[in-house]
Amino acid sequence: MSSENLPQSPEQSTARPGTDPSGQPRKPRVAVVFGGRSSEHGISVVTAGAVLRAIDRTKYDVLPIGITTDGRWALTTDEPERMAIADRKVPSVADLAESAEGGVVLPVDPGNREVVYSEPGAVPKALGEVDVVFPMLHGPYGEDGTLQGLLELSGVPYVGAGVLASAVGQDKEYMKRVFTSFGLPVGPYLVIRPREWQREEKQARQRVADFAGEHGWPLFIKPARAGSSIGITKVDTFEGLDEAIAEAQRHDPKIIVEALLRGREIECGVLEFEDGPRASVPAEIPPVQAHDYYDFEAKYIDSTPGLVPAPLTPDETAEVQRLAVAAFEAASCEGLVRADFFLTEDGQFVINEINTMPGFTPISMYPQMWEKSGVSYPELVDRLIQAALNRSTGLR
């Protein structure tokens, strides 16, 4: 896909851009919101740093807002260079906040988009109107529809999926249920809900044993509503089950058990254009030799370059692109999605999951796939902002 064949980004937004104090039209203000209360806090900061570097400052005003791990909305410094992994450690909003106590407030009033900053004992300070929010949050309390619901109540446009699609994309159980209802292929899985483990632990353990008897070991024990491969354990025998469940439940009381699918890991990006969603060239995630599977460190610390485009036949490429767009539509997504698949040993694609706010640094797979499809990283960021500005909030 070449850039000449792609629809051009709209030059002007239909959303009201507002005026400056002199009454002159001003640039749209983009609030980049990142961090959050989930275990993916640090990766969210890294992602936001890349976006802050890429936003065209001649076209947009930018307001960086970080959410601390305890939920405080903090005004942060606009210093993307401080938002990178260093010495194998991820950054945090607490390191970037301009104050340890000050808070940012977004009014829940569709007629008022003015953001206010306040500190104890000080007069609140108006930060101006926000025209669009770029939510770079990963995991619960941000990527799962909660922030999207707040922004809908506030009447503020935002990048990416709406409330329903965000919630479906975060919950691996209901994601798979939606995909199955639309005829998309998913692998074998089992869900253990918190009440079941608390009240009927013996029966729950037996269900896992029966599942392993049907599909074999190893099994993958995962938090049902987490990402970035956090909290996942590969279990080779029944003896490791309790420890794996405890680890998953540190991140989510509901867990999902998945059977091993032998095959290649293939990803495909979906981006919404003026004429509808399109799929990028796919990528392949090669095995990381030092890791047993694609865990957090393999993904972010010891990662090896993905193969972009993936070495697939034309028919395989067309099929995974078709399935990626079908998954986007099935979950009622908007803006962007990364769809993750296994190409099994018998040549079938099985969808593992979608990510409604995928990793978004220039070296992340989603931007790389679109780079090879003719959309540069800065253009990708601009397209998403413009699409959000041109999309209404509320029912649509």
Short mmCIF file of C-alpha atoms in Angstrom, two decimals:
data_model
loop_
_atom_site.label_atom_id
_atom_site.label_comp_id
_atom_site.label_asym_id
_atom_site.label_seq_id
_atom_site.Cartn_x
_atom_site.Cartn_y
_atom_site.Cartn_z
CA MET A 1 0.00 0.00 0.00
CA SER A 2 1.61 3.26 -1.07
CA SER A 3 0.97 6.70 0.42
CA GLU A 4 -0.36 7.93 -2.96
CA ASN A 5 -3.32 5.54 -2.64
CA LEU A 6 -4.28 6.67 0.85
CA PRO A 7 -6.95 9.33 1.41
CA GLN A 8 -5.36 12.58 2.50
CA SER A 9 -5.79 13.73 6.10
CA PRO A 10 -8.44 16.45 6.37
CA GLU A 11 -6.87 19.88 6.77
CA GLN A 12 -9.55 21.28 9.03
CA SER A 13 -11.66 19.82 11.78
CA THR A 14 -15.39 20.14 12.00
CA ALA A 15 -15.07 20.38 15.79
CA ARG A 16 -15.05 23.89 17.22
CA PRO A 17 -11.41 24.89 17.74
CA GLY A 18 -12.19 27.83 20.04
CA THR A 19 -10.48 31.20 20.22
CA ASP A 20 -7.61 32.70 22.14
CA PRO A 21 -8.07 35.58 24.66
CA SER A 22 -7.89 38.12 21.82
CA GLY A 23 -10.78 36.45 20.04
CA GLN A 24 -8.62 35.00 17.24
CA PRO A 25 -8.99 31.35 16.20
CA ARG A 26 -6.50 29.14 17.99
CA LYS A 27 -4.92 25.80 17.28
CA PRO A 28 -6.80 22.73 18.56
CA ARG A 29 -5.54 21.74 22.00
CA VAL A 30 -4.71 18.06 22.45
CA ALA A 31 -4.60 16.64 25.97
CA VAL A 32 -2.33 13.59 26.00
CA VAL A 33 -3.46 11.54 29.00
CA PHE A 34 -1.19 8.74 30.19
CA GLY A 35 -0.04 6.66 33.16
CA GLY A 36 -3.01 5.37 35.10
CA ARG A 37 -3.76 2.94 37.88
CA SER A 38 -3.13 -0.32 36.05
CA SER A 39 -0.02 -2.49 36.10
CA GLU A 40 0.75 -1.11 32.62
CA HIS A 41 1.37 2.39 34.04
CA GLY A 42 5.02 2.59 32.98
CA ILE A 43 4.43 1.36 29.43
CA SER A 44 1.70 3.97 29.07
CA VAL A 45 4.22 6.69 30.00
CA VAL A 46 6.68 5.38 27.41
CA THR A 47 3.97 5.35 24.75
CA ALA A 48 2.87 8.88 25.58
CA GLY A 49 6.43 10.14 25.31
CA ALA A 50 6.64 8.91 21.74
CA VAL A 51 3.35 10.58 20.83
CA LEU A 52 4.39 13.86 22.44
CA ARG A 53 7.53 13.84 20.31
CA ALA A 54 5.53 13.22 17.14
CA ILE A 55 2.66 15.71 17.49
CA ASP A 56 3.02 18.64 15.10
CA ARG A 57 3.38 21.62 17.45
CA THR A 58 2.77 24.05 14.56
CA LYS A 59 -0.68 22.50 14.14
CA TYR A 60 -1.71 21.65 17.71
CA ASP A 61 -1.27 22.92 21.25
CA VAL A 62 -0.44 20.07 23.62
CA LEU A 63 -1.35 19.57 27.26
CA PRO A 64 0.32 16.52 28.90
CA ILE A 65 -1.70 15.07 31.78
CA GLY A 66 -0.45 12.11 33.76
CA ILE A 67 -2.57 9.91 36.02
CA THR A 68 -0.61 8.59 38.99
CA THR A 69 -0.85 5.01 40.21
CA ASP A 70 -3.21 6.18 42.97
CA GLY A 71 -5.50 7.94 40.48
CA ARG A 72 -4.49 11.61 40.81
CA TRP A 73 -4.60 13.59 37.58
CA ALA A 74 -1.32 15.52 37.52
CA LEU A 75 -0.01 18.30 35.33
CA THR A 76 3.28 16.99 33.97
CA THR A 77 6.29 18.46 32.25
CA ASP A 78 6.34 18.30 28.47
CA GLU A 79 9.66 16.45 28.31
CA PRO A 80 9.32 13.33 26.17
CA GLU A 81 13.01 12.49 26.61
CA ARG A 82 12.30 11.66 30.27
CA MET A 83 9.55 9.23 29.31
CA ALA A 84 11.65 6.33 28.07
CA ILE A 85 12.83 3.01 29.50
CA ALA A 86 16.23 3.53 31.13
CA ASP A 87 18.41 0.90 32.82
CA ARG A 88 15.62 -1.67 32.27
CA LYS A 89 13.19 0.46 34.31
CA VAL A 90 9.99 2.08 33.06
CA PRO A 91 9.19 5.72 33.97
CA SER A 92 6.26 6.88 36.11
CA VAL A 93 3.97 9.90 36.25
CA ALA A 94 5.21 10.66 39.78
CA ASP A 95 8.65 11.40 38.28
CA LEU A 96 7.15 13.85 35.78
CA ALA A 97 4.47 15.64 37.84
CA GLU A 98 5.01 19.35 38.43
CA SER A 99 3.61 18.96 41.94
CA ALA A 100 3.20 16.11 44.41
CA GLU A 101 -0.26 17.37 45.40
CA GLY A 102 -1.74 19.42 42.56
CA GLY A 103 -4.58 17.96 40.50
CA VAL A 104 -6.12 18.50 37.07
CA VAL A 105 -9.91 18.56 36.82
CA LEU A 106 -11.86 17.98 33.61
CA PRO A 107 -15.39 19.39 34.06
CA VAL A 108 -18.20 16.89 33.47
CA ASP A 109 -20.15 19.46 31.46
CA PRO A 110 -20.61 19.16 27.70
CA GLY A 111 -20.86 22.93 27.46
CA ASN A 112 -17.52 23.57 29.16
CA ARG A 113 -14.22 22.02 28.06
CA GLU A 114 -11.97 24.17 30.23
CA VAL A 115 -9.46 22.22 32.27
CA VAL A 116 -8.65 23.52 35.75
CA TYR A 117 -5.52 22.91 37.85
CA SER A 118 -5.55 23.30 41.60
CA GLU A 119 -3.16 22.87 44.51
CA PRO A 120 -3.95 22.88 48.24
CA GLY A 121 -4.15 26.45 49.56
CA ALA A 122 -3.92 28.03 46.11
CA VAL A 123 -6.45 29.61 43.79
CA PRO A 124 -7.42 27.18 41.00
CA LYS A 125 -5.81 28.02 37.66
CA ALA A 126 -7.59 27.66 34.33
CA LEU A 127 -5.50 25.78 31.74
CA GLY A 128 -7.79 26.57 28.82
CA GLU A 129 -10.13 24.46 26.76
CA VAL A 130 -9.32 20.96 25.55
CA ASP A 131 -10.57 20.10 22.06
CA VAL A 132 -9.56 16.45 21.94
CA VAL A 133 -8.04 13.87 24.28
CA PHE A 134 -5.42 11.37 23.13
CA PRO A 135 -5.72 8.64 25.79
CA MET A 136 -2.48 6.71 25.94
CA LEU A 137 -3.61 4.56 28.85
CA HIS A 138 -3.17 0.80 28.82
CA GLY A 139 -5.17 -1.64 30.91
CA PRO A 140 -7.99 -1.12 33.44
CA TYR A 141 -9.09 2.37 34.50
CA GLY A 142 -8.31 3.86 31.12
CA GLU A 143 -8.26 1.53 28.13
CA ASP A 144 -11.32 -0.41 29.32
CA GLY A 145 -14.07 2.16 28.66
CA THR A 146 -13.90 3.95 32.02
CA LEU A 147 -12.03 7.00 30.73
CA GLN A 148 -14.04 6.90 27.52
CA GLY A 149 -17.25 7.11 29.55
CA LEU A 150 -15.96 10.14 31.44
CA LEU A 151 -15.06 11.87 28.17
CA GLU A 152 -18.49 11.07 26.73
CA LEU A 153 -20.11 12.69 29.77
CA SER A 154 -17.82 15.69 29.34
CA GLY A 155 -18.56 15.99 25.64
CA VAL A 156 -14.86 15.92 24.75
CA PRO A 157 -13.82 14.06 21.57
CA TYR A 158 -11.11 11.45 22.01
CA VAL A 159 -8.87 9.18 19.97
CA GLY A 160 -9.75 5.53 19.63
CA ALA A 161 -12.50 3.13 20.57
CA GLY A 162 -15.68 4.11 22.39
CA VAL A 163 -17.02 2.78 25.67
CA LEU A 164 -18.35 -0.58 24.47
CA ALA A 165 -15.46 -1.46 22.16
CA SER A 166 -12.92 -0.43 24.80
CA ALA A 167 -14.58 -2.64 27.41
CA VAL A 168 -14.85 -5.59 25.02
CA GLY A 169 -11.25 -5.13 23.92
CA GLN A 170 -10.04 -5.18 27.52
CA ASP A 171 -11.94 -8.25 28.73
CA LYS A 172 -10.50 -11.35 27.08
CA GLU A 173 -13.56 -13.44 27.93
CA TYR A 174 -16.14 -11.18 26.32
CA MET A 175 -13.80 -10.35 23.46
CA LYS A 176 -13.70 -14.05 22.59
CA ARG A 177 -17.47 -14.35 23.01
CA VAL A 178 -18.03 -11.47 20.58
CA PHE A 179 -15.59 -12.93 18.06
CA THR A 180 -17.23 -16.35 18.29
CA SER A 181 -20.68 -14.84 17.71
CA PHE A 182 -19.37 -13.24 14.51
CA GLY A 183 -17.84 -16.49 13.30
CA LEU A 184 -14.20 -15.55 13.92
CA PRO A 185 -11.89 -18.42 14.93
CA VAL A 186 -10.67 -18.41 18.56
CA GLY A 187 -8.62 -20.91 20.50
CA PRO A 188 -9.83 -23.08 23.42
CA TYR A 189 -10.20 -21.18 26.71
CA LEU A 190 -11.70 -21.42 30.16
CA VAL A 191 -12.76 -18.61 32.51
CA ILE A 192 -12.58 -18.74 36.31
CA ARG A 193 -14.52 -15.97 38.00
CA PRO A 194 -13.51 -14.66 41.44
CA ARG A 195 -16.58 -16.00 43.27
CA GLU A 196 -16.00 -19.44 41.77
CA TRP A 197 -12.42 -19.57 43.05
CA GLN A 198 -13.41 -18.22 46.46
CA ARG A 199 -16.44 -20.47 47.06
CA GLU A 200 -15.78 -23.56 44.96
CA GLU A 201 -12.02 -23.75 44.69
CA LYS A 202 -11.95 -27.53 44.43
CA GLN A 203 -14.45 -27.56 41.57
CA ALA A 204 -12.63 -24.73 39.80
CA ARG A 205 -9.36 -26.64 40.05
CA GLN A 206 -11.08 -29.70 38.62
CA ARG A 207 -12.39 -27.68 35.68
CA VAL A 208 -8.81 -26.68 34.86
CA ALA A 209 -7.70 -30.30 35.16
CA ASP A 210 -10.47 -31.41 32.82
CA PHE A 211 -9.53 -28.62 30.39
CA ALA A 212 -5.89 -29.77 30.45
CA GLY A 213 -7.03 -33.36 29.94
CA GLU A 214 -8.88 -32.29 26.79
CA HIS A 215 -6.33 -29.86 25.34
CA GLY A 216 -3.06 -30.91 26.97
CA TRP A 217 -0.31 -29.11 28.83
CA PRO A 218 1.11 -26.50 28.93
CA LEU A 219 -1.63 -23.98 29.71
CA PHE A 220 -1.40 -20.21 29.91
CA ILE A 221 -2.95 -18.60 33.01
CA LYS A 222 -3.77 -14.93 32.40
CA PRO A 223 -5.51 -12.01 34.06
CA ALA A 224 -8.72 -11.61 32.06
CA ARG A 225 -8.44 -7.81 31.88
CA ALA A 226 -4.76 -6.93 31.63
CA GLY A 227 -2.29 -6.45 28.82
CA SER A 228 1.42 -6.12 27.99
CA SER A 229 1.78 -9.82 28.91
CA ILE A 230 1.69 -8.84 32.60
CA GLY A 231 0.64 -11.50 35.09
CA ILE A 232 0.81 -14.37 32.59
CA THR A 233 2.28 -17.73 33.56
CA LYS A 234 2.95 -20.75 31.38
CA VAL A 235 2.07 -23.84 33.42
CA ASP A 236 3.48 -27.22 32.44
CA THR A 237 1.92 -29.37 35.17
CA PHE A 238 -0.98 -29.29 37.61
CA GLU A 239 1.46 -28.58 40.46
CA GLY A 240 2.18 -25.06 39.15
CA LEU A 241 -1.46 -24.06 38.86
CA ASP A 242 -2.05 -22.43 42.26
CA GLU A 243 0.99 -20.19 42.00
CA ALA A 244 0.02 -19.16 38.47
CA ILE A 245 -3.54 -18.34 39.50
CA ALA A 246 -2.27 -16.29 42.45
CA GLU A 247 0.01 -14.33 40.11
CA ALA A 248 -2.82 -13.64 37.65
CA GLN A 249 -5.15 -12.60 40.47
CA ARG A 250 -2.64 -9.98 41.62
CA HIS A 251 -3.72 -8.09 38.49
CA ASP A 252 -7.33 -9.20 38.06
CA PRO A 253 -9.65 -11.35 40.21
CA LYS A 254 -11.05 -12.93 37.03
CA ILE A 255 -8.64 -15.18 35.17
CA ILE A 256 -8.65 -16.90 31.81
CA VAL A 257 -6.99 -20.21 31.00
CA GLU A 258 -5.87 -20.76 27.42
CA ALA A 259 -4.60 -23.82 25.62
CA LEU A 260 -1.27 -23.70 23.81
CA LEU A 261 -1.61 -22.97 20.10
CA ARG A 262 1.41 -24.14 18.17
CA GLY A 263 2.26 -21.85 15.30
CA ARG A 264 3.56 -18.45 14.29
CA GLU A 265 2.55 -15.18 15.97
CA ILE A 266 1.16 -12.75 13.40
CA GLU A 267 -0.09 -9.21 14.02
CA CYS A 268 -2.05 -6.85 11.81
CA GLY A 269 -2.92 -3.19 12.30
CA VAL A 270 -6.28 -1.64 11.48
CA LEU A 271 -6.70 2.09 10.94
CA GLU A 272 -9.92 3.95 10.24
CA PHE A 273 -9.84 6.04 7.08
CA GLU A 274 -12.51 8.30 5.63
CA ASP A 275 -13.91 5.36 3.65
CA GLY A 276 -13.75 2.87 6.52
CA PRO A 277 -11.21 0.66 8.31
CA ARG A 278 -8.23 -0.74 6.42
CA ALA A 279 -5.62 -3.31 7.37
CA SER A 280 -1.88 -2.74 7.28
CA VAL A 281 0.69 -5.18 6.05
CA PRO A 282 0.98 -7.88 8.74
CA ALA A 283 4.01 -8.51 10.93
CA GLU A 284 5.47 -11.62 12.52
CA ILE A 285 6.78 -11.76 16.09
CA PRO A 286 9.84 -14.01 16.11
CA PRO A 287 10.59 -16.07 19.22
CA VAL A 288 12.88 -14.38 21.77
CA GLN A 289 15.48 -17.03 22.49
CA ALA A 290 16.06 -16.08 26.13
CA HIS A 291 12.33 -16.37 26.97
CA ASP A 292 9.97 -19.34 27.07
CA TYR A 293 7.14 -17.23 25.60
CA TYR A 294 6.36 -13.60 24.71
CA ASP A 295 6.24 -12.23 28.28
CA PHE A 296 6.67 -8.63 29.49
CA GLU A 297 10.46 -8.59 29.37
CA ALA A 298 10.54 -10.30 25.99
CA LYS A 299 8.11 -7.71 24.68
CA TYR A 300 9.64 -4.51 26.11
CA ILE A 301 13.11 -5.16 27.53
CA ASP A 302 14.78 -7.90 25.49
CA SER A 303 12.67 -7.53 22.35
CA THR A 304 13.98 -8.41 18.92
CA PRO A 305 12.80 -6.66 15.76
CA GLY A 306 9.59 -8.01 14.29
CA LEU A 307 9.43 -9.11 10.67
CA VAL A 308 7.57 -6.39 8.75
CA PRO A 309 6.01 -7.36 6.47
CA ALA A 310 5.54 -10.92 7.68
CA PRO A 311 6.82 -13.62 5.32
CA LEU A 312 3.37 -14.85 4.29
CA THR A 313 1.91 -15.94 0.98
CA PRO A 314 -0.39 -13.43 -0.79
CA ASP A 315 -3.39 -15.55 0.19
CA GLU A 316 -2.30 -15.69 3.84
CA THR A 317 -1.74 -11.92 3.89
CA ALA A 318 -5.18 -11.26 2.42
CA GLU A 319 -6.82 -13.61 4.90
CA VAL A 320 -5.23 -12.12 8.02
CA GLN A 321 -6.08 -8.62 6.79
CA ARG A 322 -9.68 -9.70 6.25
CA LEU A 323 -9.90 -11.19 9.73
CA ALA A 324 -8.32 -8.10 11.34
CA VAL A 325 -10.90 -5.78 9.78
CA ALA A 326 -13.67 -8.24 10.69
CA ALA A 327 -12.52 -8.19 14.33
CA PHE A 328 -12.45 -4.37 14.28
CA GLU A 329 -16.04 -4.32 13.00
CA ALA A 330 -17.26 -7.11 15.30
CA ALA A 331 -16.21 -5.19 18.42
CA SER A 332 -17.54 -1.85 17.03
CA CYS A 333 -14.06 -0.32 17.21
CA GLU A 334 -13.09 3.17 16.10
CA GLY A 335 -9.78 4.77 15.20
CA LEU A 336 -7.27 1.97 15.55
CA VAL A 337 -6.75 -1.64 16.60
CA ARG A 338 -3.93 -4.13 16.59
CA ALA A 339 -5.20 -7.65 16.01
CA ASP A 340 -3.02 -10.56 17.17
CA PHE A 341 -3.23 -14.00 15.58
CA PHE A 342 -1.66 -17.43 15.58
CA LEU A 343 -1.02 -19.05 12.22
CA THR A 344 -1.32 -22.67 13.32
CA GLU A 345 0.65 -25.58 11.97
CA ASP A 346 -2.31 -26.64 9.82
CA GLY A 347 -2.36 -23.23 8.09
CA GLN A 348 -5.34 -21.68 9.89
CA PHE A 349 -5.44 -18.22 11.45
CA VAL A 350 -6.80 -18.08 15.01
CA ILE A 351 -7.38 -14.67 16.57
CA ASN A 352 -5.85 -14.32 20.02
CA GLU A 353 -6.95 -10.80 20.92
CA ILE A 354 -7.32 -7.20 19.82
CA ASN A 355 -5.73 -4.19 21.45
CA THR A 356 -7.72 -0.97 21.15
CA MET A 357 -4.74 1.16 22.28
CA PRO A 358 -1.68 -0.82 21.22
CA GLY A 359 1.91 -0.03 22.00
CA PHE A 360 2.58 3.17 20.11
CA THR A 361 6.26 3.99 20.19
CA PRO A 362 7.96 4.24 16.77
CA ILE A 363 9.49 0.80 17.33
CA SER A 364 6.17 -0.76 18.38
CA MET A 365 4.63 -3.16 15.90
CA TYR A 366 1.51 -1.12 15.14
CA PRO A 367 3.36 1.99 13.88
CA GLN A 368 5.92 -0.19 12.11
CA MET A 369 3.21 -2.01 10.20
CA TRP A 370 1.70 1.27 9.06
CA GLU A 371 5.10 2.71 8.20
CA LYS A 372 5.55 -0.21 5.78
CA SER A 373 2.00 0.44 4.52
CA GLY A 374 2.76 4.04 3.57
CA VAL A 375 1.71 5.95 6.70
CA SER A 376 4.57 7.54 8.64
CA TYR A 377 4.53 7.79 12.42
CA PRO A 378 3.79 11.57 12.53
CA GLU A 379 1.07 11.12 9.90
CA LEU A 380 -0.42 8.24 11.91
CA VAL A 381 -0.64 10.44 15.02
CA ASP A 382 -2.15 13.28 12.99
CA ARG A 383 -4.73 11.03 11.33
CA LEU A 384 -5.94 9.73 14.69
CA ILE A 385 -6.26 13.24 16.14
CA GLN A 386 -8.11 14.53 13.08
CA ALA A 387 -10.45 11.55 13.06
CA ALA A 388 -11.31 12.20 16.72
CA LEU A 389 -11.89 15.91 16.08
CA ASN A 390 -14.27 15.06 13.25
CA ARG A 391 -16.18 12.42 15.22
CA SER A 392 -19.01 13.40 17.53
CA THR A 393 -19.35 12.19 21.10
CA GLY A 394 -22.52 10.48 22.28
CA LEU A 395 -24.48 7.78 20.44
CA ARG A 396 -23.19 7.20 16.91
#
